[in-house]
Coordinates of C-alpha atoms in Angstrom, one line a residue:
X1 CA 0.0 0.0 0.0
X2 CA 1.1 3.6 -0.6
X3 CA 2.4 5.9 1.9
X4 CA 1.0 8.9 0.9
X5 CA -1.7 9.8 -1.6
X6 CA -2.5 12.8 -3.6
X7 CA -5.6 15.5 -3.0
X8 CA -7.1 13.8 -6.5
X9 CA -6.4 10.1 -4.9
X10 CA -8.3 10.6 -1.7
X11 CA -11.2 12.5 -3.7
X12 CA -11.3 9.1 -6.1
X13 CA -11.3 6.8 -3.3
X14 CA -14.1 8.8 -0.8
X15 CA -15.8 9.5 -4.6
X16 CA -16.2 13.5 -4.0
X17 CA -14.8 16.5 -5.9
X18 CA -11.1 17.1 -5.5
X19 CA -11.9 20.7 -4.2
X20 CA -13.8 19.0 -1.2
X21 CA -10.7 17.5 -0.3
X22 CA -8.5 21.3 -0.6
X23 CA -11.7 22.3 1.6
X24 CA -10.9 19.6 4.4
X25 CA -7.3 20.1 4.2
X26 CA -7.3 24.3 4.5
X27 CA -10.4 23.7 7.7
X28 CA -7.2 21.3 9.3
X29 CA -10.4 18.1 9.1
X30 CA -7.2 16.4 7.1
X31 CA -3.3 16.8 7.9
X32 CA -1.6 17.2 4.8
X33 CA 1.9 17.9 3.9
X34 CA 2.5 20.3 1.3
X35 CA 5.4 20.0 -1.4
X36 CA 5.5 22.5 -3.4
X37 CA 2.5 23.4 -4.6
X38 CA 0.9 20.4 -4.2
X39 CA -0.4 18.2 -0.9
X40 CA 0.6 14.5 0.0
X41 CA -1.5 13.1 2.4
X42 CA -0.2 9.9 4.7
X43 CA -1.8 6.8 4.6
X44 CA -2.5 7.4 8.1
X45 CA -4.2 10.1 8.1
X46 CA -6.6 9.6 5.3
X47 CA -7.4 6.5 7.8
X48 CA -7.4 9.2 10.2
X49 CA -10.0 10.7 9.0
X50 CA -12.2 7.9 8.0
X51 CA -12.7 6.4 11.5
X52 CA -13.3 10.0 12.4
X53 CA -16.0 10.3 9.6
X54 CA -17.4 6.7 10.8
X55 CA -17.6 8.2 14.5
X56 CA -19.6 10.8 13.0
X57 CA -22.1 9.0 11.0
X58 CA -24.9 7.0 12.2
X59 CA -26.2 4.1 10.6
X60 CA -29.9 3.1 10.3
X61 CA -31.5 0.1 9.0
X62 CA -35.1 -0.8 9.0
X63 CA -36.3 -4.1 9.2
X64 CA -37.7 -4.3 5.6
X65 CA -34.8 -1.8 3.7
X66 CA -31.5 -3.1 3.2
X67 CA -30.0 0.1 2.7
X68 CA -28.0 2.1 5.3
X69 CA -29.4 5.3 6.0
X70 CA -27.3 7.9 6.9
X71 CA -28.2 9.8 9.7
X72 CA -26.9 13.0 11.0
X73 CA -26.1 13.2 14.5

């Protein structure tokens, strides 16, 4: 596995626009470190930030929906 991934990789893997991710990194919700004029992001931080993101969100399931619902605390 990598050690550290690119703005554009983390957006591809959590499936959101790239600029979500420069959002995240200037509002400190990821660590980055910048080189240059770009941003490299450790593997574990972007792991980091996903149990932090799981903490956050709730799932739901009813009995007859299969589907998580996402709720916000």
């Amino acid at each position: 596995e990598k050690e550290f991934y690119t703005p554009a990789e983390i957006a591809e893997k959590l499936r959101v626009n790239i600029m979500t991710i420069y959002r995240y990194i200037k509002a400190g919700k990821i660590n980055a470190h910048k080189l240059g004029k770009d941003f490299r992001i450790s593997t574990e931080e972007y792991e980091r930030f996903l149990r932090v993101l799981r903490q956050k969100t709730n799932m739901k399931y009813s009995e007859d929906d299969t589907r998580a619902k996402f709720i916000d605390p």
